[in-house]
Amino acid sequence: MILSIVVAMDEKRGIGYKNRLPWYLSSDLKRFKKLTMNHHVIMGRKTFESIGKVLPGRTMIIISRNKSFEAEGCLVAHSLEGAIALAQKEGEDEAFVIGGATIYRMALPRADRLYLTQVHAATKADVFFPEWDEGEWVEAQRIELPVDEKNQYPTTFRILNRK
Ligand SMILES: NC(=O)c1ccc[n+]([C@@H]2O[C@H](COP(=O)([O-])OP(=O)(O)OC[C@H]3O[C@@H](n4cnc5c(N)ncnc54)[C@H](OP(=O)(O)O)[C@@H]3O)[C@@H](O)[C@H]2O)c1
């Protein structure tokens, strides 16, 4: 099973503010939906609260330390390893780690692929993607998108595979 990370980050690696995304990017939300549809998505409990619903067509695995945490229609794990094992057990071929910062930090060293949206702005953020070494990755795709009425900032969408 491939372990992939999906993340949108700004020029300072900012990814969130007050448990929300710091931007509105319609194209990125659509891309996220297309990428993750029919797959297992792994997230931290705070990201789940931020999304606020079960994403249709995806199996959501929420990571929490709280042994009594439950969310209707979702699977719960108590570690990243536990979440990966759940997806693997269900025959997943590509599982997507979708945040937030604490889960990205754990997943980055073992991720095989990065679906990265670079947001060309310095937004007000209070959570950040971990430092990462571009030299460990090979770019497989790069798409530049301009600002328009549905996309607040210009973005570059990249797919990076681990060397
Ligand atoms: N830009 C993007 O692409 C993107 C994507 C996703 C999220 N975000 C943003 O990121 C922010 C949320 O990120 P965050 O880092 O604050 O929270 P998070 O990673 O989503 O969730 C943190 C929670 O995960 C659980 N957890 C963390 N480490 C654990 C471990 N080792 N073992 C078991 N459980 C563990 C804990 O849940 P319990 O407290 O229940 O124990 C912890 O409170 C929001 O602003 C959101 O909008 C941005």
Coordinates of N, CA and C and ligand atoms in Angstrom, one line a residue:
M1 N 0.8 -1.2 0.0 CA 0.0 0.0 0.0 C 0.9 1.3 0.0
I2 N 0.5 2.2 -0.9 CA 1.2 3.5 -0.9 C 0.7 4.4 0.2
L3 N 1.6 5.1 0.9 CA 1.1 6.1 1.8 C 1.4 7.5 1.2
S4 N 0.3 8.2 1.0 CA 0.4 9.5 0.4 C 0.0 10.6 1.4
I5 N 0.6 11.8 1.2 CA 0.2 13.0 2.0 C -0.5 13.9 1.0
V6 N -1.6 14.5 1.4 CA -2.2 15.6 0.7 C -2.1 16.8 1.6
V7 N -1.5 17.9 1.1 CA -1.4 19.1 1.9 C -1.4 20.4 1.0
A8 N -2.0 21.4 1.5 CA -1.9 22.7 0.9 C -1.1 23.6 1.9
M9 N 0.0 24.2 1.5 CA 0.7 25.0 2.4 C 1.1 26.3 1.8
D10 N 1.3 27.4 2.6 CA 1.7 28.7 2.1 C 3.2 28.8 2.0
E11 N 3.7 30.0 1.7 CA 5.1 30.2 1.5 C 5.9 30.0 2.8
K12 N 5.2 30.0 4.0 CA 5.9 29.8 5.3 C 5.5 28.4 5.8
R13 N 5.0 27.6 5.0 CA 4.6 26.2 5.4 C 3.3 26.3 6.3
G14 N 2.6 27.4 6.3 CA 1.4 27.6 7.1 C 0.3 26.7 6.5
I15 N -0.4 26.0 7.3 CA -1.5 25.1 6.8 C -2.9 25.4 7.5
G16 N -2.9 26.1 8.6 CA -4.2 26.3 9.3 C -4.1 27.5 10.2
Y17 N -5.4 28.0 10.5 CA -5.5 29.1 11.5 C -6.8 28.9 12.2
K18 N -6.7 28.9 13.6 CA -7.9 28.7 14.4 C -8.7 27.5 14.0
N19 N -8.0 26.4 13.7 CA -8.6 25.1 13.3 C -9.4 25.2 12.0
R20 N -9.0 26.1 11.1 CA -9.6 26.2 9.8 C -8.5 26.4 8.8
L21 N -8.9 26.2 7.5 CA -7.9 26.5 6.5 C -7.8 28.0 6.4
P22 N -6.6 28.6 6.1 CA -6.4 30.0 6.1 C -6.8 30.6 4.7
W23 N -7.5 29.9 3.8 CA -7.8 30.4 2.5 C -9.1 29.7 2.0
Y24 N -9.6 30.3 0.9 CA -10.6 29.6 0.1 C -10.1 29.4 -1.3
L25 N -9.9 28.1 -1.6 CA -9.4 27.7 -2.9 C -10.3 26.6 -3.5
S26 N -11.2 27.0 -4.3 CA -12.2 26.0 -4.8 C -11.5 24.9 -5.6
S27 N -10.5 25.3 -6.4 CA -9.9 24.3 -7.3 C -9.2 23.2 -6.4
D28 N -8.6 23.7 -5.3 CA -7.9 22.7 -4.4 C -8.9 21.8 -3.7
L29 N -10.0 22.3 -3.3 CA -11.0 21.4 -2.7 C -11.5 20.3 -3.7
K30 N -11.7 20.8 -5.0 CA -12.1 19.8 -6.0 C -11.1 18.8 -6.2
R31 N -9.8 19.2 -6.3 CA -8.7 18.3 -6.5 C -8.6 17.3 -5.3
F32 N -8.8 17.8 -4.1 CA -8.7 16.9 -2.9 C -9.8 15.9 -3.0
K33 N -11.0 16.3 -3.5 CA -12.1 15.3 -3.6 C -11.8 14.2 -4.6
K34 N -11.3 14.7 -5.8 CA -11.0 13.7 -6.8 C -9.9 12.7 -6.4
L35 N -8.9 13.3 -5.8 CA -7.7 12.4 -5.4 C -8.1 11.3 -4.4
T36 N -9.0 11.8 -3.4 CA -9.2 10.9 -2.3 C -10.5 10.0 -2.4
M37 N -11.3 10.3 -3.4 CA -12.5 9.5 -3.6 C -12.3 8.0 -3.7
N38 N -13.1 7.3 -2.9 CA -13.0 5.8 -2.9 C -11.7 5.3 -2.2
H39 N -11.1 6.2 -1.4 CA -9.9 5.7 -0.7 C -10.1 5.9 0.9
H40 N -9.1 5.4 1.6 CA -9.1 5.7 3.1 C -8.3 7.0 3.3
V41 N -8.9 7.8 4.1 CA -8.2 9.1 4.5 C -7.9 9.1 6.0
I42 N -6.7 9.4 6.3 CA -6.2 9.3 7.7 C -6.0 10.8 8.2
M43 N -6.6 11.1 9.4 CA -6.5 12.4 9.9 C -6.5 12.5 11.4
G44 N -6.0 13.6 11.9 CA -6.0 13.8 13.4 C -7.4 14.2 13.8
R45 N -7.7 14.1 15.1 CA -9.0 14.4 15.6 C -9.4 15.9 15.4
K46 N -8.4 16.8 15.4 CA -8.7 18.2 15.3 C -9.1 18.5 13.8
T47 N -8.4 17.8 12.9 CA -8.8 18.0 11.5 C -10.2 17.5 11.2
F48 N -10.5 16.3 11.9 CA -11.9 15.8 11.7 C -12.9 16.9 12.2
E49 N -12.6 17.4 13.4 CA -13.5 18.5 14.0 C -13.6 19.6 13.0
S50 N -12.5 20.0 12.4 CA -12.5 21.1 11.4 C -13.3 20.8 10.2
I51 N -13.2 19.6 9.7 CA -14.0 19.2 8.5 C -15.5 19.2 8.9
G52 N -15.7 18.6 10.1 CA -17.1 18.7 10.7 C -18.1 17.8 10.1
K53 N -17.7 16.8 9.2 CA -18.7 15.9 8.7 C -17.9 14.7 8.1
V54 N -18.7 13.6 7.8 CA -18.1 12.5 7.1 C -18.1 12.8 5.6
L55 N -16.9 12.6 5.0 CA -16.7 12.9 3.6 C -17.3 11.8 2.8
P56 N -18.3 12.0 2.0 CA -18.9 10.9 1.2 C -17.9 10.2 0.3
G57 N -18.1 8.9 0.2 CA -17.2 8.1 -0.7 C -15.8 7.8 -0.2
R58 N -15.5 8.3 1.0 CA -14.2 8.0 1.6 C -14.3 7.3 2.9
T59 N -13.4 6.4 3.3 CA -13.4 5.8 4.6 C -12.5 6.6 5.5
M60 N -13.1 7.3 6.5 CA -12.3 8.2 7.3 C -11.7 7.5 8.5
I61 N -10.4 7.6 8.7 CA -9.8 7.0 9.9 C -9.3 8.2 10.7
I62 N -9.8 8.3 11.9 CA -9.5 9.4 12.8 C -8.5 8.9 13.9
I63 N -7.4 9.7 14.1 CA -6.4 9.3 15.1 C -6.7 10.2 16.3
S64 N -6.8 9.5 17.5 CA -7.0 10.2 18.8 C -6.3 9.4 19.9
R65 N -5.9 10.1 20.9 CA -5.3 9.4 22.1 C -6.5 8.9 23.0
N66 N -7.6 9.5 22.8 CA -8.8 9.2 23.7 C -9.4 7.9 23.3
K67 N -9.3 6.9 24.2 CA -9.7 5.6 23.9 C -11.2 5.5 23.8
S68 N -12.0 6.5 24.3 CA -13.4 6.4 24.2 C -14.0 7.3 23.0
F69 N -13.1 7.8 22.2 CA -13.5 8.7 21.1 C -14.2 7.8 20.1
E70 N -15.4 8.3 19.6 CA -16.1 7.6 18.6 C -16.7 8.7 17.6
A71 N -16.8 8.4 16.3 CA -17.5 9.3 15.4 C -18.2 8.4 14.4
E72 N -19.5 8.6 14.4 CA -20.4 7.8 13.5 C -19.9 7.8 12.1
G73 N -19.9 6.6 11.5 CA -19.5 6.4 10.1 C -18.0 6.5 9.9
C74 N -17.2 6.6 11.0 CA -15.7 6.7 10.8 C -15.0 5.6 11.6
L75 N -13.8 5.2 11.2 CA -13.0 4.3 12.0 C -12.1 5.2 12.9
V76 N -11.7 4.6 14.0 CA -10.8 5.3 14.9 C -9.6 4.5 15.2
A77 N -8.4 5.2 15.2 CA -7.1 4.6 15.5 C -6.4 5.4 16.6
H78 N -5.5 4.8 17.3 CA -4.8 5.5 18.4 C -3.4 5.8 18.1
S79 N -3.0 5.5 16.9 CA -1.6 5.8 16.4 C -1.6 5.8 14.9
L80 N -0.6 6.4 14.3 CA -0.5 6.4 12.8 C -0.4 4.9 12.3
E81 N 0.4 4.2 13.1 CA 0.6 2.8 12.7 C -0.7 2.0 12.7
G82 N -1.5 2.3 13.7 CA -2.8 1.7 13.8 C -3.7 2.0 12.6
A83 N -3.7 3.3 12.2 CA -4.5 3.8 11.1 C -4.0 3.1 9.8
I84 N -2.7 3.0 9.6 CA -2.2 2.4 8.4 C -2.6 0.9 8.4
A85 N -2.5 0.3 9.5 CA -2.9 -1.1 9.6 C -4.4 -1.3 9.2
L86 N -5.2 -0.4 9.7 CA -6.7 -0.5 9.4 C -6.9 -0.4 7.9
A87 N -6.3 0.5 7.2 CA -6.4 0.7 5.8 C -5.9 -0.5 5.0
Q88 N -4.8 -1.0 5.5 CA -4.1 -2.2 4.8 C -5.0 -3.4 4.9
K89 N -5.6 -3.6 6.1 CA -6.5 -4.7 6.4 C -7.7 -4.7 5.4
E90 N -8.1 -3.5 5.1 CA -9.3 -3.4 4.2 C -8.9 -3.4 2.7
G91 N -7.6 -3.8 2.4 CA -7.2 -3.9 1.0 C -6.9 -2.6 0.3
E92 N -6.7 -1.5 1.0 CA -6.4 -0.2 0.3 C -5.1 -0.3 -0.5
D93 N -5.1 0.4 -1.6 CA -3.8 0.4 -2.4 C -3.1 1.7 -2.2
E94 N -3.9 2.8 -1.9 CA -3.2 4.1 -1.6 C -4.0 4.8 -0.5
A95 N -3.4 5.0 0.6 CA -4.1 5.7 1.7 C -3.5 7.1 1.8
F96 N -4.4 8.1 2.1 CA -4.1 9.5 2.1 C -4.1 10.1 3.5
V97 N -2.9 10.6 3.9 CA -2.8 11.3 5.2 C -3.2 12.7 4.9
I98 N -4.3 13.2 5.5 CA -4.8 14.5 5.1 C -4.7 15.6 6.3
G99 N -3.8 15.3 7.2 CA -3.5 16.4 8.2 C -4.0 16.0 9.6
G100 N -3.9 16.9 10.5 CA -3.2 18.2 10.4 C -1.7 18.1 10.7
A101 N -1.2 19.1 11.3 CA 0.3 19.3 11.5 C 0.9 18.1 12.3
T102 N 0.2 17.7 13.3 CA 0.8 16.6 14.2 C 0.9 15.3 13.4
I103 N -0.1 15.1 12.6 CA -0.2 13.8 11.8 C 0.8 13.9 10.7
Y104 N 0.9 15.0 10.0 CA 1.9 15.2 8.9 C 3.3 14.9 9.5
R105 N 3.6 15.4 10.6 CA 4.9 15.2 11.2 C 5.3 13.8 11.4
M106 N 4.3 13.0 11.8 CA 4.5 11.5 12.0 C 4.6 10.8 10.7
A107 N 3.8 11.3 9.7 CA 3.7 10.5 8.4 C 4.8 10.9 7.4
L108 N 5.3 12.1 7.5 CA 6.3 12.5 6.5 C 7.5 11.6 6.3
P109 N 8.1 11.1 7.3 CA 9.3 10.2 7.1 C 9.0 8.9 6.4
R110 N 7.7 8.5 6.4 CA 7.4 7.2 5.8 C 6.5 7.4 4.6
A111 N 6.2 8.6 4.2 CA 5.3 8.8 3.0 C 6.0 8.5 1.8
D112 N 5.3 7.9 0.8 CA 5.8 7.6 -0.5 C 5.6 8.7 -1.5
R113 N 4.5 9.4 -1.3 CA 4.1 10.4 -2.3 C 3.5 11.6 -1.6
L114 N 3.7 12.8 -2.2 CA 3.2 14.0 -1.7 C 2.4 14.7 -2.7
Y115 N 1.1 15.0 -2.5 CA 0.3 15.8 -3.3 C 0.3 17.2 -2.7
L116 N 1.1 18.1 -3.2 CA 1.4 19.3 -2.6 C 0.8 20.5 -3.3
T117 N 0.0 21.3 -2.6 CA -0.5 22.5 -3.2 C 0.3 23.6 -2.6
Q118 N 1.1 24.4 -3.3 CA 1.8 25.5 -2.8 C 1.0 26.7 -3.0
V119 N 0.6 27.4 -1.9 CA -0.2 28.6 -2.0 C 0.7 29.8 -2.0
H120 N 0.7 30.6 -3.0 CA 1.7 31.7 -3.2 C 1.2 32.9 -2.4
A121 N 1.3 32.8 -1.1 CA 0.9 33.9 -0.2 C 1.5 33.6 1.2
A122 N 1.7 34.6 2.0 CA 2.1 34.4 3.4 C 0.8 34.7 4.2
T123 N 0.1 33.7 4.6 CA -1.2 33.9 5.3 C -0.9 33.9 6.8
K124 N -1.9 34.3 7.6 CA -1.9 34.2 9.0 C -2.1 32.8 9.4
A125 N -1.1 32.1 9.9 CA -1.3 30.7 10.2 C -0.8 30.4 11.6
D126 N -1.4 29.4 12.3 CA -0.9 29.0 13.6 C -0.5 27.5 13.7
V127 N -0.6 26.8 12.5 CA -0.1 25.5 12.4 C 0.7 25.3 11.1
F128 N 1.7 24.5 11.1 CA 2.7 24.5 10.0 C 3.0 23.1 9.6
F129 N 3.2 22.9 8.3 CA 3.7 21.6 7.9 C 5.2 21.5 8.3
P130 N 5.7 20.3 8.7 CA 7.1 20.2 9.1 C 8.1 20.6 8.0
E131 N 9.3 20.9 8.4 CA 10.3 21.2 7.4 C 10.5 19.9 6.6
W132 N 10.7 20.1 5.3 CA 10.9 18.9 4.5 C 12.0 19.2 3.5
D133 N 12.6 18.1 3.0 CA 13.8 18.3 2.1 C 13.4 18.0 0.7
E134 N 13.3 19.0 -0.1 CA 12.9 18.8 -1.5 C 13.8 17.8 -2.3
G135 N 15.0 17.7 -1.9 CA 16.0 16.8 -2.5 C 15.7 15.3 -2.3
E136 N 14.7 15.0 -1.4 CA 14.3 13.6 -1.2 C 13.2 13.2 -2.2
W137 N 12.8 14.1 -3.0 CA 11.6 13.9 -3.8 C 11.8 14.2 -5.3
V138 N 11.1 13.5 -6.2 CA 11.2 13.7 -7.6 C 9.8 14.2 -8.1
E139 N 9.8 15.3 -8.8 CA 8.5 15.8 -9.2 C 7.9 15.0 -10.4
A140 N 6.7 14.6 -10.3 CA 6.0 13.9 -11.3 C 5.0 14.7 -12.1
Q141 N 4.5 15.8 -11.4 CA 3.5 16.6 -12.1 C 3.6 18.0 -11.5
R142 N 3.3 19.0 -12.3 CA 3.3 20.4 -11.8 C 2.3 21.2 -12.6
I143 N 1.3 21.8 -11.9 CA 0.3 22.6 -12.6 C 0.2 24.0 -11.9
E144 N 0.3 25.0 -12.7 CA 0.2 26.4 -12.1 C -1.3 26.9 -12.3
L145 N -1.8 27.4 -11.2 CA -3.2 28.0 -11.3 C -3.3 29.4 -10.8
P146 N -3.9 30.3 -11.6 CA -3.9 31.7 -11.2 C -5.0 32.0 -10.2
V147 N -5.0 33.2 -9.7 CA -6.1 33.7 -8.9 C -7.4 33.9 -9.8
D148 N -8.6 33.6 -9.3 CA -9.8 34.0 -9.9 C -10.9 34.1 -8.9
E149 N -12.1 34.3 -9.3 CA -13.1 34.6 -8.3 C -13.4 33.5 -7.3
K150 N -12.9 32.3 -7.6 CA -13.1 31.1 -6.7 C -11.8 30.7 -6.0
N151 N -10.8 31.3 -6.4 CA -9.4 30.9 -5.8 C -8.7 32.2 -5.4
Q152 N -8.6 32.3 -4.0 CA -8.1 33.5 -3.4 C -6.6 33.8 -3.7
Y153 N -5.8 32.8 -3.9 CA -4.4 33.0 -4.2 C -4.0 32.2 -5.4
P154 N -2.9 32.6 -6.1 CA -2.3 31.7 -7.1 C -1.7 30.4 -6.4
T155 N -1.8 29.3 -7.1 CA -1.3 28.0 -6.4 C -0.5 27.3 -7.5
T156 N 0.4 26.4 -7.0 CA 1.1 25.4 -7.8 C 0.8 24.1 -7.2
F157 N 0.2 23.2 -8.1 CA -0.1 21.9 -7.6 C 1.0 20.9 -8.1
R158 N 1.6 20.2 -7.2 CA 2.7 19.3 -7.5 C 2.5 17.9 -7.0
I159 N 2.9 16.9 -7.8 CA 2.9 15.5 -7.3 C 4.4 15.2 -7.2
L160 N 4.8 14.8 -6.0 CA 6.2 14.4 -5.7 C 6.3 13.0 -5.2
N161 N 7.2 12.2 -5.8 CA 7.4 10.8 -5.4 C 8.7 10.7 -4.7
R162 N 8.8 9.9 -3.6 CA 10.0 9.8 -2.9 C 11.1 9.1 -3.8
K163 N 12.3 9.6 -3.8 CA 13.4 9.0 -4.6 C 13.7 7.6 -4.2
Ligands
LIG1 N1 -3.8 23.0 4.6 C1 -4.0 21.7 4.7 O1 -3.8 21.0 3.8 C2 -4.6 21.2 6.0 C3 -5.0 19.8 6.1 C4 -5.5 19.4 7.3 C5 -5.6 20.2 8.4 N2 -5.2 21.5 8.3 C6 -5.3 22.4 9.4 O2 -4.5 21.9 10.4 C7 -5.1 22.3 11.7 C8 -5.3 21.1 12.6 O3 -4.0 20.5 12.8 P1 -3.5 20.1 14.3 O4 -2.0 19.7 14.1 O5 -3.8 21.2 15.2 O6 -4.4 18.9 14.7 P2 -4.5 17.4 14.0 O7 -3.2 16.9 13.7 O8 -5.6 17.4 13.0 O9 -5.1 16.6 15.3 C9 -4.4 16.6 16.5 C10 -5.0 15.4 17.3 O10 -4.7 14.2 16.8 C11 -4.5 13.2 17.8 N3 -3.1 12.8 17.9 C12 -2.0 13.5 17.5 N4 -0.9 12.8 17.7 C13 -1.3 11.6 18.2 C14 -0.6 10.4 18.5 N5 0.8 10.3 18.5 N6 -1.3 9.4 19.0 C15 -2.7 9.4 19.0 N7 -3.4 10.5 18.7 C16 -2.7 11.6 18.3 C17 -4.9 14.0 19.1 O11 -6.3 13.8 19.3 P3 -6.9 13.8 20.8 O12 -6.8 15.2 21.3 O13 -8.4 13.4 20.5 O14 -6.2 12.8 21.6 C18 -4.5 15.4 18.8 O15 -5.2 16.4 19.6 C19 -6.4 23.0 11.4 O16 -6.2 24.4 11.3 C20 -6.7 22.5 10.0 O17 -7.5 23.5 9.2 C21 -4.7 22.0 7.1

